[in-house]
PDB file of C-alpha atoms in Angstrom:
ATOM      1  CA  MET A   1     134.940 -83.094 -42.280  1.00  0.00           C
ATOM      2  CA  ALA A   2     133.535 -85.082 -39.518  1.00  0.00           C
ATOM      3  CA  ARG A   3     136.212 -88.414 -40.934  1.00  0.00           C
ATOM      4  CA  CYS A   4     138.887 -86.007 -40.311  1.00  0.00           C
ATOM      5  CA  PHE A   5     137.311 -85.132 -37.026  1.00  0.00           C
ATOM      6  CA  VAL A   6     136.916 -88.698 -35.575  1.00  0.00           C
ATOM      7  CA  THR A   7     140.568 -90.037 -37.419  1.00  0.00           C
ATOM      8  CA  ARG A   8     142.673 -86.810 -36.219  1.00  0.00           C
ATOM      9  CA  ARG A   9     141.518 -86.324 -32.589  1.00  0.00           C
ATOM     10  CA  LEU A  10     141.424 -89.902 -31.198  1.00  0.00           C
ATOM     11  CA  PRO A  11     144.699 -91.129 -31.947  1.00  0.00           C
ATOM     12  CA  GLY A  12     145.400 -87.769 -30.965  1.00  0.00           C
ATOM     13  CA  GLY A  13     144.343 -87.447 -27.701  1.00  0.00           C
ATOM     14  CA  ALA A  14     145.556 -90.784 -27.500  1.00  0.00           C
ATOM     15  CA  LEU A  15     149.069 -89.284 -28.228  1.00  0.00           C
ATOM     16  CA  GLU A  16     150.032 -86.650 -26.039  1.00  0.00           C
ATOM     17  CA  ARG A  17     151.564 -87.868 -23.391  1.00  0.00           C
ATOM     18  CA  LEU A  18     148.294 -88.754 -20.258  1.00  0.00           C
ATOM     19  CA  ALA A  19     150.374 -87.992 -17.640  1.00  0.00           C
ATOM     20  CA  VAL A  20     151.713 -84.531 -18.212  1.00  0.00           C
ATOM     21  CA  GLU A  21     149.375 -83.299 -20.902  1.00  0.00           C
ATOM     22  CA  HIS A  22     145.916 -84.227 -19.083  1.00  0.00           C
ATOM     23  CA  GLU A  23     147.033 -84.937 -15.407  1.00  0.00           C
ATOM     24  CA  VAL A  24     144.327 -82.072 -12.925  1.00  0.00           C
ATOM     25  CA  ASP A  25     145.381 -81.471  -9.452  1.00  0.00           C
ATOM     26  CA  VAL A  26     142.477 -81.376  -6.510  1.00  0.00           C
ATOM     27  CA  TRP A  27     144.701 -82.894  -4.328  1.00  0.00           C
ATOM     28  CA  PRO A  28     146.853 -80.624  -1.775  1.00  0.00           C
ATOM     29  CA  GLU A  29     150.154 -81.270  -1.343  1.00  0.00           C
ATOM     30  CA  LEU A  30     151.166 -84.774  -0.955  1.00  0.00           C
ATOM     31  CA  SER A  31     154.380 -86.605  -0.303  1.00  0.00           C
ATOM     32  CA  ALA A  32     155.154 -88.320  -3.551  1.00  0.00           C
ATOM     33  CA  ARG A  33     154.681 -92.148  -1.892  1.00  0.00           C
ATOM     34  CA  ALA A  34     150.963 -90.790  -1.446  1.00  0.00           C
ATOM     35  CA  ASN A  35     150.890 -88.682  -5.409  1.00  0.00           C
ATOM     36  CA  ALA A  36     152.366 -92.222  -6.580  1.00  0.00           C
ATOM     37  CA  LEU A  37     149.107 -94.228  -5.166  1.00  0.00           C
ATOM     38  CA  LEU A  38     146.544 -92.442  -6.302  1.00  0.00           C
ATOM     39  CA  ARG A  39     148.550 -92.226  -9.815  1.00  0.00           C
ATOM     40  CA  ILE A  40     148.181 -95.354 -10.272  1.00  0.00           C
ATOM     41  CA  VAL A  41     144.836 -95.718  -8.773  1.00  0.00           C
ATOM     42  CA  SER A  42     144.167 -93.508 -11.704  1.00  0.00           C
ATOM     43  CA  TYR A  43     145.630 -95.644 -14.307  1.00  0.00           C
ATOM     44  CA  ALA A  44     143.599 -97.969 -14.093  1.00  0.00           C
ATOM     45  CA  PHE A  45     140.621 -95.808 -14.328  1.00  0.00           C
ATOM     46  CA  VAL A  46     142.375 -95.118 -17.832  1.00  0.00           C
ATOM     47  CA  LEU A  47     143.139 -98.985 -18.729  1.00  0.00           C
ATOM     48  CA  VAL A  48     138.997 -99.761 -18.230  1.00  0.00           C
ATOM     49  CA  PHE A  49     138.328 -96.741 -20.475  1.00  0.00           C
ATOM     50  CA  ALA A  50     141.659 -98.185 -22.987  1.00  0.00           C
ATOM     51  CA  LEU A  51     139.983-101.279 -22.816  1.00  0.00           C
ATOM     52  CA  VAL A  52     137.203-100.394 -23.388  1.00  0.00           C
ATOM     53  CA  PHE A  53     138.056 -99.188 -27.025  1.00  0.00           C
ATOM     54  CA  ILE A  54     140.269-101.336 -27.871  1.00  0.00           C
ATOM     55  CA  TRP A  55     137.138-104.337 -26.899  1.00  0.00           C
ATOM     56  CA  TRP A  56     134.137-102.103 -28.736  1.00  0.00           C
ATOM     57  CA  GLY A  57     136.092-100.616 -31.155  1.00  0.00           C
ATOM     58  CA  ILE A  58     137.281-103.548 -32.277  1.00  0.00           C
ATOM     59  CA  GLU A  59     133.957-104.735 -32.802  1.00  0.00           C
ATOM     60  CA  PHE A  60     133.160-101.637 -34.648  1.00  0.00           C
ATOM     61  CA  VAL A  61     135.765-102.302 -36.499  1.00  0.00           C
ATOM     62  CA  ARG A  62     134.411-106.284 -37.730  1.00  0.00           C
ATOM     63  CA  PHE A  63     130.475-104.051 -37.497  1.00  0.00           C
ATOM     64  CA  GLY A  64     132.143-101.268 -40.300  1.00  0.00           C
ATOM     65  CA  TRP A  65     133.862-104.176 -42.439  1.00  0.00           C
ATOM     66  CA  ASP A  66     131.608-104.841 -45.576  1.00  0.00           C
ATOM     67  CA  GLN A  67     130.563-101.002 -45.629  1.00  0.00           C
ATOM     68  CA  LEU A  68     131.229 -97.658 -47.656  1.00  0.00           C
ATOM     69  CA  SER A  69     131.315 -93.966 -45.881  1.00  0.00           C
ATOM     70  CA  GLU A  70     128.127 -92.387 -48.494  1.00  0.00           C
ATOM     71  CA  LEU A  71     131.033 -88.817 -48.325  1.00  0.00           C
ATOM     72  CA  ALA A  72     133.925 -89.933 -48.069  1.00  0.00           C
ATOM     73  CA  GLU A  73     133.505 -93.074 -50.331  1.00  0.00           C
ATOM     74  CA  LEU A  74     136.349 -95.156 -47.744  1.00  0.00           C
ATOM     75  CA  PRO A  75     135.974 -98.292 -46.487  1.00  0.00           C
ATOM     76  CA  MET A  76     134.671 -97.986 -42.348  1.00  0.00           C
ATOM     77  CA  PRO A  77     137.475 -99.416 -40.840  1.00  0.00           C
ATOM     78  CA  TYR A  78     139.153 -97.058 -41.614  1.00  0.00           C
ATOM     79  CA  ILE A  79     137.182 -94.152 -40.342  1.00  0.00           C
ATOM     80  CA  PHE A  80     136.452 -96.733 -36.905  1.00  0.00           C
ATOM     81  CA  VAL A  81     139.974 -97.825 -36.206  1.00  0.00           C
ATOM     82  CA  ALA A  82     140.718 -95.539 -34.874  1.00  0.00           C
ATOM     83  CA  TRP A  83     138.839 -96.476 -31.657  1.00  0.00           C
ATOM     84  CA  PRO A  84     140.826 -99.255 -30.497  1.00  0.00           C
ATOM     85  CA  LEU A  85     144.098 -97.836 -31.550  1.00  0.00           C
ATOM     86  CA  ALA A  86     143.355 -94.859 -29.641  1.00  0.00           C
ATOM     87  CA  GLY A  87     142.576 -97.450 -26.395  1.00  0.00           C
ATOM     88  CA  VAL A  88     146.432 -99.160 -27.766  1.00  0.00           C
ATOM     89  CA  THR A  89     148.463 -96.527 -27.181  1.00  0.00           C
ATOM     90  CA  TRP A  90     146.857 -95.117 -24.322  1.00  0.00           C
ATOM     91  CA  LEU A  91     148.140 -98.574 -22.641  1.00  0.00           C
ATOM     92  CA  ILE A  92     151.388 -98.029 -24.485  1.00  0.00           C
ATOM     93  CA  PHE A  93     151.046 -94.515 -22.149  1.00  0.00           C
ATOM     94  CA  VAL A  94     150.011 -94.935 -19.314  1.00  0.00           C
ATOM     95  CA  GLY A  95     151.785 -98.836 -18.590  1.00  0.00           C
ATOM     96  CA  GLU A  96     155.070 -95.857 -19.175  1.00  0.00           C
ATOM     97  CA  SER A  97     154.026 -94.006 -16.591  1.00  0.00           C
ATOM     98  CA  PHE A  98     152.374 -96.915 -14.266  1.00  0.00           C
ATOM     99  CA  VAL A  99     156.121 -98.366 -14.529  1.00  0.00           C
ATOM    100  CA  ALA A 100     157.559 -94.856 -13.138  1.00  0.00           C
ATOM    101  CA  ASP A 101     154.945 -94.399 -10.419  1.00  0.00           C
ATOM    102  CA  TRP A 102     155.331 -98.177  -9.183  1.00  0.00           C
ATOM    103  CA  ARG A 103     159.226 -96.998  -9.134  1.00  0.00           C
ATOM    104  CA  VAL A 104     159.220 -94.571  -6.992  1.00  0.00           C
ATOM    105  CA  LEU A 105     156.062 -97.190  -4.729  1.00  0.00           C
ATOM    106  CA  ARG A 106     158.512 -99.522  -4.732  1.00  0.00           C
ATOM    107  CA  ALA A 107     161.866 -96.978  -3.407  1.00  0.00           C
ATOM    108  CA  PRO A 108     162.937 -97.479   0.301  1.00  0.00           C
ATOM    109  CA  PRO A 109     161.304 -94.579   2.443  1.00  0.00           C
ATOM    110  CA  GLU A 110     163.035 -91.673   2.901  1.00  0.00           C
TER     111      GLU A 110
END
């Protein structure tokens, strides 16, 4: 049961659209450019976490390369691959949102 939680939850959470599903408004209503700038700053923090998940997730997979799960009798890399996979999907979706907000920020002011 724990294996299903780890392998299902991390990629499942990563595959959601971050900008749509996990955005919490704590600032007052700002202009489109100011909102784009705030989102770009928040994407920088997500980028840091994504890189941590990728870097240490790969190390985690290497650690479990020759191990078997005692409960599921699966190779541990099958279970541990959820961590770097989550980081990669965060990079993809944050990159997509970053490009959209960068275009808003670079657009001529109205």
